[in-house]
Amino acid sequence: MTTFGARLAAATRDRSALCVGIDPHPHLLRTWGLADSPEALRSFGLTVIEAAAGRAAAVKPQVAFFERHGSAGLRALEDVLAAARGSELLVVADAKRGDVGTSVAAYGEAWLRPESPLFVDALTVSAFQGTGSLARVFELANEHERGLFVLCATSNPEAAAIQLATTDTGETVAATIAREVAELNRAASMSMGSIGLVLGATIEVRDFGIHLDSNTPVLAPGFGAQGGRLEDLRTLFPTPAPVLAALSRSILGHGPDGLVPAIDEAVATVSA
């Protein structure tokens, strides 16, 4: 087994920088001719995985859409994750977990421990209780050679007031998170860090005072339906580290029969 950072670098080099969302919105299920049911979510997810395999670097299931169906929805998610693990796709669980102490440790064990049915390659986490609150999750990720993507500067406009707020060091909150993540990656002494940042494709990182570290990967949602342009990927994030361009609705909206052409077009754009 290799570290998540190394696997991510290889996947973006050998396939593409594309990360396809698995977001079974109720309106997308209707568009696909599916019921809003756990079995439909399972079918939806498996169809996306089949289309993305061999093309995208990763898939990103949005956990909330499965949780809304309770235990049956989580069983469907477990099946989707198992299928994704059987492919060569990296799997990023978009769960945005964050807490302190034993609670955050339990989240890490649920998503990062190989024995768990929810085991994934990487997990999105929230550090707005302080990066130090995630210490045990960082340890678990390193222990199991998994990755984390820490929310930093996102595309949703209501987040800016917090992310642009300044700390007693004079840095913005977002810049502090970016710096502390970079320090964790450097301390791990890996060729490529396994802790990344979530940075929205509709923001300018310099407006947040963020320095993109060459050892820190990026997960960039906000392309497509939210207004970000795939053509601008490297201009937005000028770093030698892997940058995953996350697309969901702009691909999923093509329906099951249009997934492969939509993914191929996105791959061609990010690879140009």
GROMACS .gro file of N, CA, C and O in nm, residues 61-141:
model
  324
   61PRO      N    1  -1.875   1.054  -0.346
   61PRO     CA    2  -2.014   1.041  -0.301
   61PRO      C    3  -2.048   1.148  -0.197
   61PRO      O    4  -1.972   1.169  -0.101
   62GLN      N    5  -2.160   1.216  -0.218
   62GLN     CA    6  -2.210   1.311  -0.119
   62GLN      C    7  -2.293   1.231  -0.018
   62GLN      O    8  -2.403   1.184  -0.049
   63VAL      N    9  -2.238   1.215   0.100
   63VAL     CA   10  -2.295   1.125   0.200
   63VAL      C   11  -2.436   1.166   0.242
   63VAL      O   12  -2.521   1.080   0.269
   64ALA      N   13  -2.464   1.294   0.244
   64ALA     CA   14  -2.594   1.342   0.294
   64ALA      C   15  -2.711   1.283   0.218
   64ALA      O   16  -2.817   1.255   0.277
   65PHE      N   17  -2.696   1.264   0.086
   65PHE     CA   18  -2.809   1.214   0.007
   65PHE      C   19  -2.840   1.068   0.040
   65PHE      O   20  -2.951   1.022   0.016
   66PHE      N   21  -2.742   0.998   0.092
   66PHE     CA   22  -2.765   0.860   0.136
   66PHE      C   23  -2.816   0.857   0.279
   66PHE      O   24  -2.907   0.779   0.312
   67GLU      N   25  -2.765   0.945   0.363
   67GLU     CA   26  -2.808   0.950   0.503
   67GLU      C   27  -2.956   0.983   0.516
   67GLU      O   28  -3.022   0.940   0.613
   68ARG      N   29  -3.009   1.061   0.422
   68ARG     CA   30  -3.150   1.102   0.433
   68ARG      C   31  -3.246   0.983   0.426
   68ARG      O   32  -3.364   0.995   0.461
   69HIS      N   33  -3.196   0.867   0.382
   69HIS     CA   34  -3.277   0.745   0.378
   69HIS      C   35  -3.248   0.652   0.496
   69HIS      O   36  -3.290   0.536   0.494
   70GLY      N   37  -3.177   0.703   0.596
   70GLY     CA   38  -3.153   0.624   0.716
   70GLY      C   39  -3.065   0.504   0.691
   70GLY      O   40  -2.977   0.505   0.604
   71SER      N   41  -3.089   0.398   0.767
   71SER     CA   42  -3.001   0.281   0.760
   71SER      C   43  -3.002   0.217   0.622
   71SER      O   44  -2.899   0.168   0.575
   72ALA      N   45  -3.117   0.220   0.553
   72ALA     CA   46  -3.125   0.162   0.419
   72ALA      C   47  -3.040   0.243   0.321
   72ALA      O   48  -2.976   0.187   0.231
   73GLY      N   49  -3.039   0.374   0.338
   73GLY     CA   50  -2.955   0.458   0.254
   73GLY      C   51  -2.807   0.432   0.278
   73GLY      O   52  -2.727   0.430   0.184
   74LEU      N   53  -2.769   0.413   0.404
   74LEU     CA   54  -2.629   0.384   0.435
   74LEU      C   55  -2.587   0.247   0.382
   74LEU      O   56  -2.473   0.229   0.339
   75ARG      N   57  -2.680   0.151   0.383
   75ARG     CA   58  -2.648   0.021   0.322
   75ARG      C   59  -2.624   0.037   0.172
   75ARG      O   60  -2.534  -0.026   0.114
   76ALA      N   61  -2.705   0.122   0.108
   76ALA     CA   62  -2.683   0.149  -0.035
   76ALA      C   63  -2.547   0.214  -0.056
   76ALA      O   64  -2.475   0.180  -0.150
   77LEU      N   65  -2.510   0.308   0.032
   77LEU     CA   66  -2.381   0.372   0.022
   77LEU      C   67  -2.268   0.271   0.040
   77LEU      O   68  -2.167   0.276  -0.031
   78GLU      N   69  -2.283   0.179   0.134
   78GLU     CA   70  -2.181   0.076   0.153
   78GLU      C   71  -2.160  -0.004   0.026
   78GLU      O   72  -2.047  -0.037  -0.011
   79ASP      N   73  -2.270  -0.037  -0.045
   79ASP     CA   74  -2.259  -0.111  -0.171
   79ASP      C   75  -2.187  -0.028  -0.276
   79ASP      O   76  -2.104  -0.080  -0.353
   80VAL      N   77  -2.219   0.100  -0.282
   80VAL     CA   78  -2.154   0.189  -0.379
   80VAL      C   79  -2.005   0.201  -0.349
   80VAL      O   80  -1.921   0.194  -0.440
   81LEU      N   81  -1.970   0.216  -0.222
   81LEU     CA   82  -1.829   0.227  -0.184
   81LEU      C   83  -1.755   0.096  -0.214
   81LEU      O   84  -1.639   0.099  -0.260
   82ALA      N   85  -1.819  -0.017  -0.191
   82ALA     CA   86  -1.755  -0.145  -0.219
   82ALA      C   87  -1.726  -0.158  -0.368
   82ALA      O   88  -1.619  -0.206  -0.408
   83ALA      N   89  -1.822  -0.116  -0.451
   83ALA     CA   90  -1.800  -0.121  -0.595
   83ALA      C   91  -1.688  -0.028  -0.637
   83ALA      O   92  -1.606  -0.061  -0.723
   84ALA      N   93  -1.684   0.090  -0.577
   84ALA     CA   94  -1.579   0.186  -0.610
   84ALA      C   95  -1.442   0.133  -0.570
   84ALA      O   96  -1.343   0.151  -0.642
   85ARG      N   97  -1.436   0.068  -0.453
   85ARG     CA   98  -1.309   0.010  -0.410
   85ARG      C   99  -1.263  -0.099  -0.507
   85ARG      O  100  -1.143  -0.123  -0.523
   86GLY      N  101  -1.357  -0.166  -0.571
   86GLY     CA  102  -1.324  -0.271  -0.667
   86GLY      C  103  -1.276  -0.216  -0.800
   86GLY      O  104  -1.223  -0.292  -0.881
   87SER      N  105  -1.298  -0.090  -0.824
   87SER     CA  106  -1.246  -0.025  -0.945
   87SER      C  107  -1.111   0.037  -0.913
   87SER      O  108  -1.060   0.026  -0.802
   88GLU      N  109  -1.053   0.106  -1.007
   88GLU     CA  110  -0.926   0.173  -0.982
   88GLU      C  111  -0.948   0.321  -0.948
   88GLU      O  112  -0.853   0.399  -0.951
   89LEU      N  113  -1.070   0.356  -0.917
   89LEU     CA  114  -1.101   0.493  -0.879
   89LEU      C  115  -1.065   0.519  -0.733
   89LEU      O  116  -1.088   0.434  -0.647
   90LEU      N  117  -1.012   0.635  -0.706
   90LEU     CA  118  -1.002   0.680  -0.568
   90LEU      C  119  -1.140   0.725  -0.522
   90LEU      O  120  -1.221   0.774  -0.603
   91VAL      N  121  -1.169   0.710  -0.395
   91VAL     CA  122  -1.299   0.745  -0.341
   91VAL      C  123  -1.282   0.850  -0.231
   91VAL      O  124  -1.214   0.825  -0.131
   92VAL      N  125  -1.343   0.965  -0.252
   92VAL     CA  126  -1.343   1.073  -0.153
   92VAL      C  127  -1.484   1.083  -0.096
   92VAL      O  128  -1.578   1.118  -0.169
   93ALA      N  129  -1.502   1.052   0.031
   93ALA     CA  130  -1.633   1.066   0.094
   93ALA      C  131  -1.654   1.212   0.131
   93ALA      O  132  -1.577   1.268   0.210
   94ASP      N  133  -1.757   1.273   0.073
   94ASP     CA  134  -1.787   1.412   0.104
   94ASP      C  135  -1.882   1.414   0.223
   94ASP      O  136  -2.003   1.420   0.210
   95ALA      N  137  -1.822   1.405   0.343
   95ALA     CA  138  -1.901   1.397   0.466
   95ALA      C  139  -1.882   1.517   0.557
   95ALA      O  140  -1.962   1.542   0.645
   96LYS      N  141  -1.772   1.592   0.536
   96LYS     CA  142  -1.744   1.716   0.609
   96LYS      C  143  -1.755   1.696   0.761
   96LYS      O  144  -1.816   1.776   0.831
   97ARG      N  145  -1.693   1.593   0.811
   97ARG     CA  146  -1.698   1.563   0.953
   97ARG      C  147  -1.604   1.656   1.031
   97ARG      O  148  -1.499   1.696   0.983
   98GLY      N  149  -1.643   1.688   1.151
   98GLY     CA  150  -1.561   1.771   1.238
   98GLY      C  151  -1.616   1.768   1.379
   98GLY      O  152  -1.737   1.775   1.398
   99ASP      N  153  -1.529   1.756   1.478
   99ASP     CA  154  -1.569   1.755   1.618
   99ASP      C  155  -1.440   1.758   1.700
   99ASP      O  156  -1.335   1.792   1.648
  100VAL      N  157  -1.448   1.720   1.825
  100VAL     CA  158  -1.330   1.718   1.911
  100VAL      C  159  -1.321   1.585   1.983
  100VAL      O  160  -1.420   1.512   1.994
  101GLY      N  161  -1.201   1.554   2.031
  101GLY     CA  162  -1.181   1.440   2.120
  101GLY      C  163  -1.224   1.307   2.062
  101GLY      O  164  -1.200   1.276   1.945
  102THR      N  165  -1.290   1.228   2.146
  102THR     CA  166  -1.329   1.093   2.104
  102THR      C  167  -1.435   1.096   1.994
  102THR      O  168  -1.444   1.000   1.917
  103SER      N  169  -1.513   1.202   1.986
  103SER     CA  170  -1.616   1.209   1.882
  103SER      C  171  -1.554   1.216   1.743
  103SER      O  172  -1.593   1.144   1.652
  104VAL      N  173  -1.456   1.304   1.728
  104VAL     CA  174  -1.393   1.315   1.596
  104VAL      C  175  -1.311   1.191   1.566
  104VAL      O  176  -1.300   1.149   1.450
  105ALA      N  177  -1.255   1.128   1.669
  105ALA     CA  178  -1.183   1.002   1.648
  105ALA      C  179  -1.277   0.895   1.594
  105ALA      O  180  -1.240   0.817   1.505
  106ALA      N  181  -1.400   0.891   1.646
  106ALA     CA  182  -1.497   0.792   1.599
  106ALA      C  183  -1.533   0.815   1.453
  106ALA      O  184  -1.550   0.720   1.376
  107TYR      N  185  -1.546   0.944   1.412
  107TYR     CA  186  -1.569   0.972   1.270
  107TYR      C  187  -1.455   0.917   1.185
  107TYR      O  188  -1.477   0.857   1.079
  108GLY      N  189  -1.334   0.940   1.231
  108GLY     CA  190  -1.219   0.889   1.157
  108GLY      C  191  -1.219   0.739   1.145
  108GLY      O  192  -1.189   0.683   1.039
  109GLU      N  193  -1.255   0.670   1.254
  109GLU     CA  194  -1.259   0.524   1.250
  109GLU      C  195  -1.367   0.474   1.155
  109GLU      O  196  -1.352   0.371   1.090
  110ALA      N  197  -1.478   0.547   1.146
  110ALA     CA  198  -1.588   0.505   1.057
  110ALA      C  199  -1.547   0.510   0.911
  110ALA      O  200  -1.586   0.423   0.832
  111TRP      N  201  -1.466   0.610   0.873
  111TRP     CA  202  -1.438   0.633   0.731
  111TRP      C  203  -1.297   0.595   0.688
  111TRP      O  204  -1.272   0.577   0.568
  112LEU      N  205  -1.205   0.581   0.782
  112LEU     CA  206  -1.065   0.561   0.745
  112LEU      C  207  -1.008   0.426   0.786
  112LEU      O  208  -0.899   0.390   0.747
  113ARG      N  209  -1.081   0.352   0.868
  113ARG     CA  210  -1.031   0.223   0.917
  113ARG      C  211  -1.066   0.113   0.816
  113ARG      O  212  -1.182   0.098   0.777
  114PRO      N  213  -0.970   0.033   0.771
  114PRO     CA  214  -0.995  -0.066   0.666
  114PRO      C  215  -1.107  -0.166   0.698
  114PRO      O  216  -1.172  -0.217   0.608
  115GLU      N  217  -1.130  -0.193   0.826
  115GLU     CA  218  -1.233  -0.290   0.864
  115GLU      C  219  -1.374  -0.232   0.851
  115GLU      O  220  -1.473  -0.306   0.857
  116SER      N  221  -1.388  -0.103   0.833
  116SER     CA  222  -1.519  -0.039   0.828
  116SER      C  223  -1.584  -0.057   0.691
  116SER      O  224  -1.516  -0.045   0.589
  117PRO      N  225  -1.715  -0.082   0.684
  117PRO     CA  226  -1.783  -0.090   0.555
  117PRO      C  227  -1.790   0.044   0.484
  117PRO      O  228  -1.822   0.050   0.365
  118LEU      N  229  -1.759   0.154   0.555
  118LEU     CA  230  -1.758   0.287   0.494
  118LEU      C  231  -1.616   0.331   0.456
  118LEU      O  232  -1.595   0.448   0.423
  119PHE      N  233  -1.522   0.241   0.455
  119PHE     CA  234  -1.382   0.270   0.429
  119PHE      C  235  -1.363   0.337   0.293
  119PHE      O  236  -1.412   0.289   0.191
  120VAL      N  237  -1.292   0.451   0.290
  120VAL     CA  238  -1.269   0.526   0.167
  120VAL      C  239  -1.121   0.567   0.159
  120VAL      O  240  -1.045   0.550   0.254
  121ASP      N  241  -1.083   0.622   0.044
  121ASP     CA  242  -0.946   0.670   0.029
  121ASP      C  243  -0.924   0.802   0.101
  121ASP      O  244  -0.814   0.828   0.152
  122ALA      N  245  -1.026   0.888   0.101
  122ALA     CA  246  -1.012   1.019   0.164
  122ALA      C  247  -1.147   1.068   0.212
  122ALA      O  248  -1.252   1.026   0.162
  123LEU      N  249  -1.143   1.159   0.307
  123LEU     CA  250  -1.263   1.212   0.372
  123LEU      C  251  -1.252   1.364   0.379
  123LEU      O  252  -1.146   1.417   0.410
  124THR      N  253  -1.361   1.433   0.350
  124THR     CA  254  -1.363   1.578   0.372
  124THR      C  255  -1.395   1.604   0.519
  124THR      O  256  -1.480   1.538   0.579
  125VAL      N  257  -1.322   1.701   0.577
  125VAL     CA  258  -1.337   1.732   0.720
  125VAL      C  259  -1.343   1.883   0.739
  125VAL      O  260  -1.294   1.960   0.656
  126SER      N  261  -1.400   1.924   0.851
  126SER     CA  262  -1.412   2.065   0.885
  126SER      C  263  -1.320   2.098   1.001
  126SER      O  264  -1.322   2.031   1.104
  127ALA      N  265  -1.240   2.205   0.985
  127ALA     CA  266  -1.144   2.244   1.089
  127ALA      C  267  -1.184   2.374   1.157
  127ALA      O  268  -1.099   2.440   1.217
  128PHE      N  269  -1.310   2.412   1.149
  128PHE     CA  270  -1.348   2.542   1.203
  128PHE      C  271  -1.364   2.543   1.356
  128PHE      O  272  -1.404   2.643   1.413
  129GLN      N  273  -1.330   2.430   1.420
  129GLN     CA  274  -1.307   2.430   1.564
  129GLN      C  275  -1.157   2.430   1.593
  129GLN      O  276  -1.115   2.404   1.705
  130GLY      N  277  -1.079   2.461   1.489
  130GLY     CA  278  -0.934   2.462   1.502
  130GLY      C  279  -0.876   2.337   1.439
  130GLY      O  280  -0.928   2.227   1.457
  131THR      N  281  -0.768   2.355   1.365
  131THR     CA  282  -0.704   2.240   1.301
  131THR      C  283  -0.663   2.136   1.404
  131THR      O  284  -0.671   2.015   1.378
  132GLY      N  285  -0.625   2.181   1.522
  132GLY     CA  286  -0.586   2.087   1.627
  132GLY      C  287  -0.697   1.995   1.671
  132GLY      O  288  -0.669   1.886   1.724
  133SER      N  289  -0.823   2.035   1.649
  133SER     CA  290  -0.934   1.949   1.688
  133SER      C  291  -0.939   1.820   1.606
  133SER      O  292  -1.003   1.722   1.646
  134LEU      N  293  -0.870   1.819   1.492
  134LEU     CA  294  -0.870   1.703   1.403
  134LEU      C  295  -0.748   1.614   1.422
  134LEU      O  296  -0.722   1.525   1.341
  135ALA      N  297  -0.673   1.636   1.530
  135ALA     CA  298  -0.545   1.567   1.548
  135ALA      C  299  -0.559   1.415   1.536
  135ALA      O  300  -0.478   1.349   1.470
  136ARG      N  301  -0.661   1.358   1.599
  136ARG     CA  302  -0.674   1.212   1.595
  136ARG      C  303  -0.711   1.164   1.455
  136ARG      O  304  -0.666   1.055   1.414
  137VAL      N  305  -0.787   1.243   1.382
  137VAL     CA  306  -0.821   1.203   1.245
  137VAL      C  307  -0.696   1.207   1.157
  137VAL      O  308  -0.676   1.120   1.072
  138PHE      N  309  -0.611   1.308   1.176
  138PHE     CA  310  -0.485   1.312   1.104
  138PHE      C  311  -0.403   1.187   1.134
  138PHE      O  312  -0.343   1.127   1.044
  139GLU      N  313  -0.397   1.148   1.261
  139GLU     CA  314  -0.322   1.029   1.299
  139GLU      C  315  -0.377   0.904   1.232
  139GLU      O  316  -0.302   0.819   1.182
  140LEU      N  317  -0.511   0.890   1.230
  140LEU     CA  318  -0.573   0.773   1.168
  140LEU      C  319  -0.547   0.770   1.019
  140LEU      O  320  -0.522   0.663   0.961
  141ALA      N  321  -0.553   0.886   0.954
  141ALA     CA  322  -0.527   0.891   0.811
  141ALA      C  323  -0.384   0.845   0.782
  141ALA      O  324  -0.361   0.765   0.690
   0.00000   0.00000   0.00000
